[in-house]
Amino acid sequence: MNKLSLSSTAALSNGVKMPRIGLGIFKVEKEEELLTAVIAAIEIGYRSIDTASIYGNEEWVGEAIRQSGFNREELFITSKVWNSDQGYEATLKAFNTSLKKMGLEYLDLYLIHWPVEGKYTETWRALEDLYKDGKIKAIGVSNFQISHLENLLKTAEIKPMINQIELHPKLAQTELRDFAAKHDMHIEAWAPLMQGGLFENGVLNELAAKHGKSVAQIVLRWHLQNGIIVIPKSTKPHRIKENADLFDFELSQPEMELIDSLDAHLRVGPDPDNFDF
Ligand code: NDP
């Protein structure tokens, strides 16, 4: 277990290696803030950045990549097609717009942001074609429940390699994790820190004191030991560093189970079975 490191990767079903830890940048709406965060993350050793067209910061991600001085192939860049761009033709167009904004030739991962009813199977066909054309190294979905995945798999030629979902100790998503494991799909946690909602938790604070780590580090380590890919968001370089400093301790099985017991099926984000955007 201690062999995990910041350069650890998950092997996706097509063999692509995706970093186990990436930087989330939802709600980073100022250029300077984004450049500082992304460049700090890359200097610390992060290689994966998670954006989306709806975040409105793709252009700055491209700029940060250029300023970092790293080769494109050393980095793993994710973006997502927004709901109003779904459908076959609209998705192709949205993908090209994202690529152009970032000034990139390809994406490492492209996701369907939300399962828009009546649209997502056609959106998926567009992702499959972009993948076959070599414009995306891996394709996946986000916020898909088991019912959406079962429906998608009826017509999909290629299985989603990733499902990016809200996941943290208060929303452990065990059924979706089991389903994903059966279908060779990796789970990526968004809001891995519950958007800051876990820092007062007594159990997590006790574990943090015991290990001499922060609550954020305990929670991120729990994700990693569960085989989950994480993309904690921070704009503060010291926290970006803290969120990647997870490799000098290990949670025991009873400690993992103690964190598992916090599951309360509690969402901080929208319900994928009932959203209206
Ligand atoms: P997170 O669980 O990553 O929490 C982020 C919050 O925690 C911020 O307020 C941040 O503040 C704070 N924080 C981060 N690290 C620490 C730390 N070590 N100590 C104290 N506070 C900390 O929530 P997100 O919703 O941002 O999720 C992560 C990423 O997932 C997003 O940025 C985005 O890329 C993706 N996402 C995807 C969604 C989807 O529908 N597919 C939906 C939502 C998010 P500060 O910045 O001030 O440090």
Coordinates of C-alpha atoms and ligand atoms in Angstrom, one line a residue:
M1 CA 0.0 0.0 0.0
N2 CA 2.8 2.4 0.8
K3 CA 4.1 2.1 -2.7
L4 CA 1.5 4.7 -3.6
S5 CA 3.0 8.0 -4.6
L6 CA 2.0 11.2 -6.3
S7 CA 3.1 9.7 -9.6
S8 CA 0.9 6.6 -9.1
T9 CA -1.5 6.0 -12.0
A10 CA -4.6 3.9 -12.6
A11 CA -4.6 1.7 -15.7
L12 CA -7.8 2.5 -17.6
S13 CA -9.6 -0.3 -19.6
N14 CA -7.8 0.8 -22.8
G15 CA -4.4 0.8 -21.1
V16 CA -4.1 4.6 -20.7
K17 CA -2.5 5.5 -17.4
M18 CA -4.4 8.2 -15.5
P19 CA -2.8 9.9 -12.4
R20 CA -4.5 8.8 -9.2
I21 CA -4.4 12.5 -7.9
G22 CA -5.3 15.5 -9.9
L23 CA -6.1 19.2 -9.3
G24 CA -9.8 20.2 -9.4
I25 CA -10.5 23.8 -10.6
F26 CA -14.2 24.2 -10.4
K27 CA -15.1 27.8 -9.4
V28 CA -11.6 29.1 -10.1
E29 CA -12.8 32.2 -11.9
K30 CA -9.9 34.5 -11.9
E31 CA -7.0 34.0 -14.3
E32 CA -4.2 34.9 -11.9
E33 CA -5.6 32.5 -9.3
L34 CA -5.9 29.7 -11.8
L35 CA -2.4 30.2 -13.2
T36 CA -0.9 30.3 -9.7
A37 CA -2.8 27.1 -8.6
V38 CA -2.1 25.0 -11.8
I39 CA 1.6 26.0 -12.0
A40 CA 2.1 25.4 -8.3
A41 CA 0.4 22.0 -8.7
I42 CA 2.6 21.0 -11.6
E43 CA 5.7 22.1 -9.7
I44 CA 4.7 20.0 -6.7
G45 CA 4.3 17.0 -8.9
Y46 CA 0.6 16.9 -10.0
R47 CA 0.3 15.9 -13.6
S48 CA -3.5 15.8 -13.9
I49 CA -5.9 18.8 -14.2
D50 CA -9.7 18.6 -14.2
T51 CA -11.6 21.3 -16.0
A52 CA -14.9 21.5 -17.9
S53 CA -16.3 23.9 -20.5
I54 CA -18.9 25.2 -17.9
Y55 CA -16.1 26.3 -15.6
G56 CA -15.1 29.0 -18.0
N57 CA -11.4 28.6 -17.4
E58 CA -10.2 26.3 -20.2
E59 CA -8.3 29.1 -21.9
W60 CA -6.3 29.7 -18.7
V61 CA -5.6 26.0 -18.3
G62 CA -4.0 26.0 -21.7
E63 CA -2.0 29.1 -20.7
A64 CA -0.8 27.5 -17.5
I65 CA 0.3 24.4 -19.4
R66 CA 2.4 26.6 -21.7
Q67 CA 3.8 28.6 -18.8
S68 CA 4.7 25.4 -16.8
G69 CA 7.3 24.5 -19.4
F70 CA 6.2 20.8 -19.3
N71 CA 5.7 18.8 -22.5
R72 CA 2.1 18.2 -23.3
E73 CA 2.6 14.4 -23.1
E74 CA 3.7 14.7 -19.5
L75 CA 0.3 16.1 -18.4
F76 CA -3.2 14.6 -18.2
I77 CA -5.9 17.0 -19.1
T78 CA -9.6 16.4 -18.6
S79 CA -12.6 18.4 -19.8
K80 CA -16.3 17.8 -20.0
V81 CA -19.1 18.5 -22.5
W82 CA -21.8 20.7 -20.9
N83 CA -25.5 19.8 -20.9
S84 CA -26.7 22.3 -23.4
D85 CA -24.0 21.0 -25.9
Q86 CA -25.2 17.4 -25.8
G87 CA -26.3 15.5 -28.9
Y88 CA -24.0 14.1 -31.6
E89 CA -23.1 17.2 -33.7
A90 CA -23.3 19.7 -30.8
T91 CA -20.8 17.6 -28.9
L92 CA -18.3 17.4 -31.7
K93 CA -18.5 21.2 -31.9
A94 CA -18.2 21.7 -28.2
F95 CA -15.2 19.4 -28.1
N96 CA -13.4 21.4 -30.8
T97 CA -14.2 24.6 -29.0
S98 CA -12.7 23.3 -25.8
L99 CA -9.6 22.1 -27.6
K100 CA -9.2 25.4 -29.3
K101 CA -9.7 27.4 -26.1
M102 CA -6.9 25.4 -24.5
G103 CA -4.7 25.5 -27.6
L104 CA -4.3 21.7 -27.4
E105 CA -4.1 19.0 -30.1
Y106 CA -5.9 16.3 -28.0
L107 CA -7.4 15.7 -24.6
D108 CA -6.5 12.9 -22.3
L109 CA -10.0 12.4 -21.0
Y110 CA -13.3 13.9 -22.1
L111 CA -16.5 13.3 -20.0
I112 CA -20.2 13.7 -20.4
H113 CA -20.8 16.1 -17.5
W114 CA -24.3 15.0 -16.6
P115 CA -26.7 12.3 -17.9
V116 CA -29.1 14.5 -19.9
E117 CA -32.1 12.3 -20.6
G118 CA -32.8 11.7 -24.3
K119 CA -29.3 13.1 -25.2
Y120 CA -26.5 11.2 -23.6
T121 CA -26.5 8.1 -25.9
E122 CA -25.9 10.4 -28.9
T123 CA -23.4 12.4 -27.0
W124 CA -21.6 9.1 -26.2
R125 CA -21.5 8.2 -29.9
A126 CA -19.7 11.5 -30.5
L127 CA -17.2 10.8 -27.8
E128 CA -16.6 7.3 -29.3
D129 CA -15.9 8.8 -32.7
L130 CA -13.5 11.5 -31.3
Y131 CA -11.8 8.7 -29.4
K132 CA -11.5 6.6 -32.6
D133 CA -10.1 9.6 -34.4
G134 CA -7.3 9.9 -31.8
K135 CA -8.5 13.3 -30.5
I136 CA -9.1 11.9 -26.9
K137 CA -7.0 9.3 -25.2
A138 CA -9.8 8.1 -22.9
I139 CA -13.6 8.7 -22.6
G140 CA -16.0 8.6 -19.8
V141 CA -19.0 9.9 -18.0
S142 CA -19.8 11.9 -14.9
N143 CA -22.7 11.8 -12.5
F144 CA -24.1 8.6 -14.1
Q145 CA -26.1 6.4 -11.8
I146 CA -26.3 2.6 -12.4
S147 CA -29.5 3.1 -14.4
H148 CA -27.9 5.6 -16.8
L149 CA -24.9 3.3 -17.2
E150 CA -27.0 0.2 -17.9
N151 CA -28.9 2.2 -20.5
L152 CA -25.7 3.5 -22.1
L153 CA -24.1 0.1 -22.2
K154 CA -27.0 -1.2 -24.4
T155 CA -25.8 0.9 -27.3
A156 CA -22.2 1.8 -26.5
E157 CA -19.5 0.3 -28.6
I158 CA -16.9 1.4 -26.1
K159 CA -17.5 1.2 -22.4
P160 CA -16.9 4.4 -20.4
M161 CA -13.5 4.2 -18.8
I162 CA -14.3 6.6 -16.0
N163 CA -17.3 7.6 -14.0
Q164 CA -16.6 10.9 -12.2
I165 CA -19.1 11.2 -9.3
E166 CA -19.7 13.0 -6.0
L167 CA -17.9 10.8 -3.5
H168 CA -16.6 11.3 0.0
P169 CA -17.1 9.7 3.5
K170 CA -20.7 11.0 3.8
L171 CA -21.6 9.7 0.3
A172 CA -19.6 6.5 -0.1
Q173 CA -21.4 5.3 -3.3
T174 CA -20.8 1.6 -2.6
E175 CA -23.3 0.3 -5.3
L176 CA -21.8 2.5 -8.0
R177 CA -18.3 1.5 -7.0
D178 CA -19.3 -2.2 -7.2
F179 CA -21.0 -1.7 -10.6
A180 CA -17.9 0.1 -11.9
A181 CA -15.6 -2.7 -10.7
K182 CA -17.6 -5.3 -12.6
H183 CA -17.4 -3.2 -15.8
D184 CA -13.7 -2.4 -15.7
M185 CA -14.6 1.3 -15.1
H186 CA -12.6 3.5 -12.7
I187 CA -14.4 5.8 -10.2
E188 CA -13.1 9.3 -9.9
A189 CA -14.3 11.3 -6.9
W190 CA -15.5 14.9 -7.2
A191 CA -15.9 16.9 -4.0
P192 CA -13.5 14.3 -2.5
L193 CA -13.3 16.7 0.6
M194 CA -17.1 17.3 0.5
Q195 CA -16.3 20.8 -0.5
G196 CA -15.0 21.5 3.0
G197 CA -17.9 19.9 4.8
L198 CA -15.8 17.3 6.7
F199 CA -13.3 19.4 8.6
E200 CA -15.3 19.5 11.9
N201 CA -16.1 15.8 11.9
G202 CA -15.0 14.2 15.3
V203 CA -14.0 10.8 13.9
L204 CA -11.9 12.3 11.2
N205 CA -10.3 14.8 13.6
E206 CA -9.3 12.0 15.9
L207 CA -7.8 10.0 13.1
A208 CA -5.9 13.1 11.9
A209 CA -4.5 13.7 15.4
K210 CA -3.5 10.0 15.7
H211 CA -1.6 10.1 12.4
G212 CA -0.3 13.6 12.7
K213 CA -2.0 14.6 9.5
S214 CA -4.8 16.9 8.5
V215 CA -8.4 15.8 8.0
A216 CA -8.0 16.5 4.3
Q217 CA -5.1 14.1 4.2
I218 CA -7.0 11.4 6.1
V219 CA -9.9 11.6 3.7
L220 CA -7.8 11.7 0.6
R221 CA -5.8 8.7 1.8
W222 CA -9.1 6.8 2.4
H223 CA -10.1 7.5 -1.2
L224 CA -6.7 6.3 -2.5
Q225 CA -6.7 3.1 -0.4
N226 CA -10.2 2.4 -1.8
G227 CA -8.8 2.6 -5.3
I228 CA -10.5 5.9 -6.1
I229 CA -9.0 8.6 -8.3
V230 CA -9.2 12.0 -6.6
I231 CA -9.2 15.6 -7.8
P232 CA -9.2 17.8 -4.7
K233 CA -9.6 21.5 -5.5
S234 CA -7.6 24.3 -3.9
T235 CA -6.3 27.6 -5.1
K236 CA -3.8 27.8 -2.3
P237 CA -0.3 26.4 -3.0
H238 CA 0.2 25.2 0.6
R239 CA -3.0 23.2 0.5
I240 CA -2.3 21.9 -3.0
K241 CA 0.9 20.6 -1.5
E242 CA -0.8 19.2 1.6
N243 CA -3.4 17.4 -0.5
A244 CA -0.5 15.5 -2.3
D245 CA 1.4 14.7 0.9
L246 CA -0.3 11.4 1.5
F247 CA 2.4 8.8 1.3
D248 CA 4.1 8.7 4.7
F249 CA 1.2 7.0 6.5
E250 CA -1.4 4.3 6.0
L251 CA -4.9 3.8 7.4
S252 CA -5.4 0.4 9.0
Q253 CA -8.4 -1.8 8.0
P254 CA -10.4 -0.9 11.2
E255 CA -9.6 2.8 10.5
M256 CA -10.9 2.4 6.9
E257 CA -14.0 0.8 8.2
L258 CA -14.5 3.6 10.7
I259 CA -14.5 6.1 7.9
D260 CA -16.8 3.8 5.9
S261 CA -19.3 4.0 8.8
L262 CA -19.7 7.7 8.3
D263 CA -21.7 7.1 5.1
A264 CA -25.0 9.0 5.3
H265 CA -25.9 9.1 1.6
L266 CA -25.5 12.9 1.9
R267 CA -25.0 14.9 -1.2
V268 CA -23.5 18.4 -1.4
G269 CA -24.2 18.6 -5.1
P270 CA -27.2 18.0 -7.3
D271 CA -28.9 14.6 -7.5
P272 CA -28.2 13.0 -10.9
D273 CA -31.7 11.4 -10.9
N274 CA -33.3 14.8 -10.5
F275 CA -31.6 17.8 -11.9
D276 CA -33.0 20.6 -14.1
F277 CA -30.0 22.2 -15.8
Ligands
NDP1 P1 -13.5 19.6 -2.9 O1 -14.1 18.5 -2.1 O2 -12.3 19.3 -3.7 O3 -13.3 20.8 -1.9 C1 -12.8 22.0 -2.3 C2 -12.9 23.0 -1.1 O4 -12.0 22.5 0.0 C3 -12.4 24.4 -1.4 O5 -13.3 25.3 -0.7 C4 -11.0 24.4 -0.9 O6 -10.7 25.8 -0.5 C5 -11.1 23.5 0.3 N1 -9.8 22.8 0.5 C6 -9.1 22.1 -0.3 N2 -8.0 21.5 0.3 C7 -8.1 21.9 1.6 C8 -7.3 21.6 2.7 N3 -6.2 20.8 2.6 N4 -7.6 22.1 3.9 C9 -8.7 22.9 4.0 N5 -9.5 23.2 3.0 C10 -9.2 22.7 1.7 O7 -14.7 20.1 -3.9 P2 -14.9 20.4 -5.4 O8 -16.3 20.5 -5.6 O9 -14.0 21.5 -5.9 O10 -14.4 19.1 -6.1 C11 -13.1 18.8 -6.7 C12 -13.2 19.0 -8.2 O11 -14.1 18.0 -8.8 C13 -13.7 20.3 -8.7 O12 -12.8 21.3 -8.5 C14 -13.9 19.9 -10.2 O13 -12.7 19.9 -10.9 C15 -14.6 18.6 -10.0 N6 -16.1 18.6 -9.9 C16 -16.8 17.9 -10.8 C17 -18.2 17.9 -10.8 C18 -18.9 17.2 -11.8 O14 -20.2 17.4 -11.9 N7 -18.3 16.3 -12.6 C19 -18.9 18.7 -9.8 C20 -18.1 19.4 -8.8 C21 -16.7 19.3 -8.9 P3 -9.4 26.6 -1.1 O15 -9.5 26.6 -2.6 O16 -9.7 28.0 -0.6 O17 -8.2 26.0 -0.6

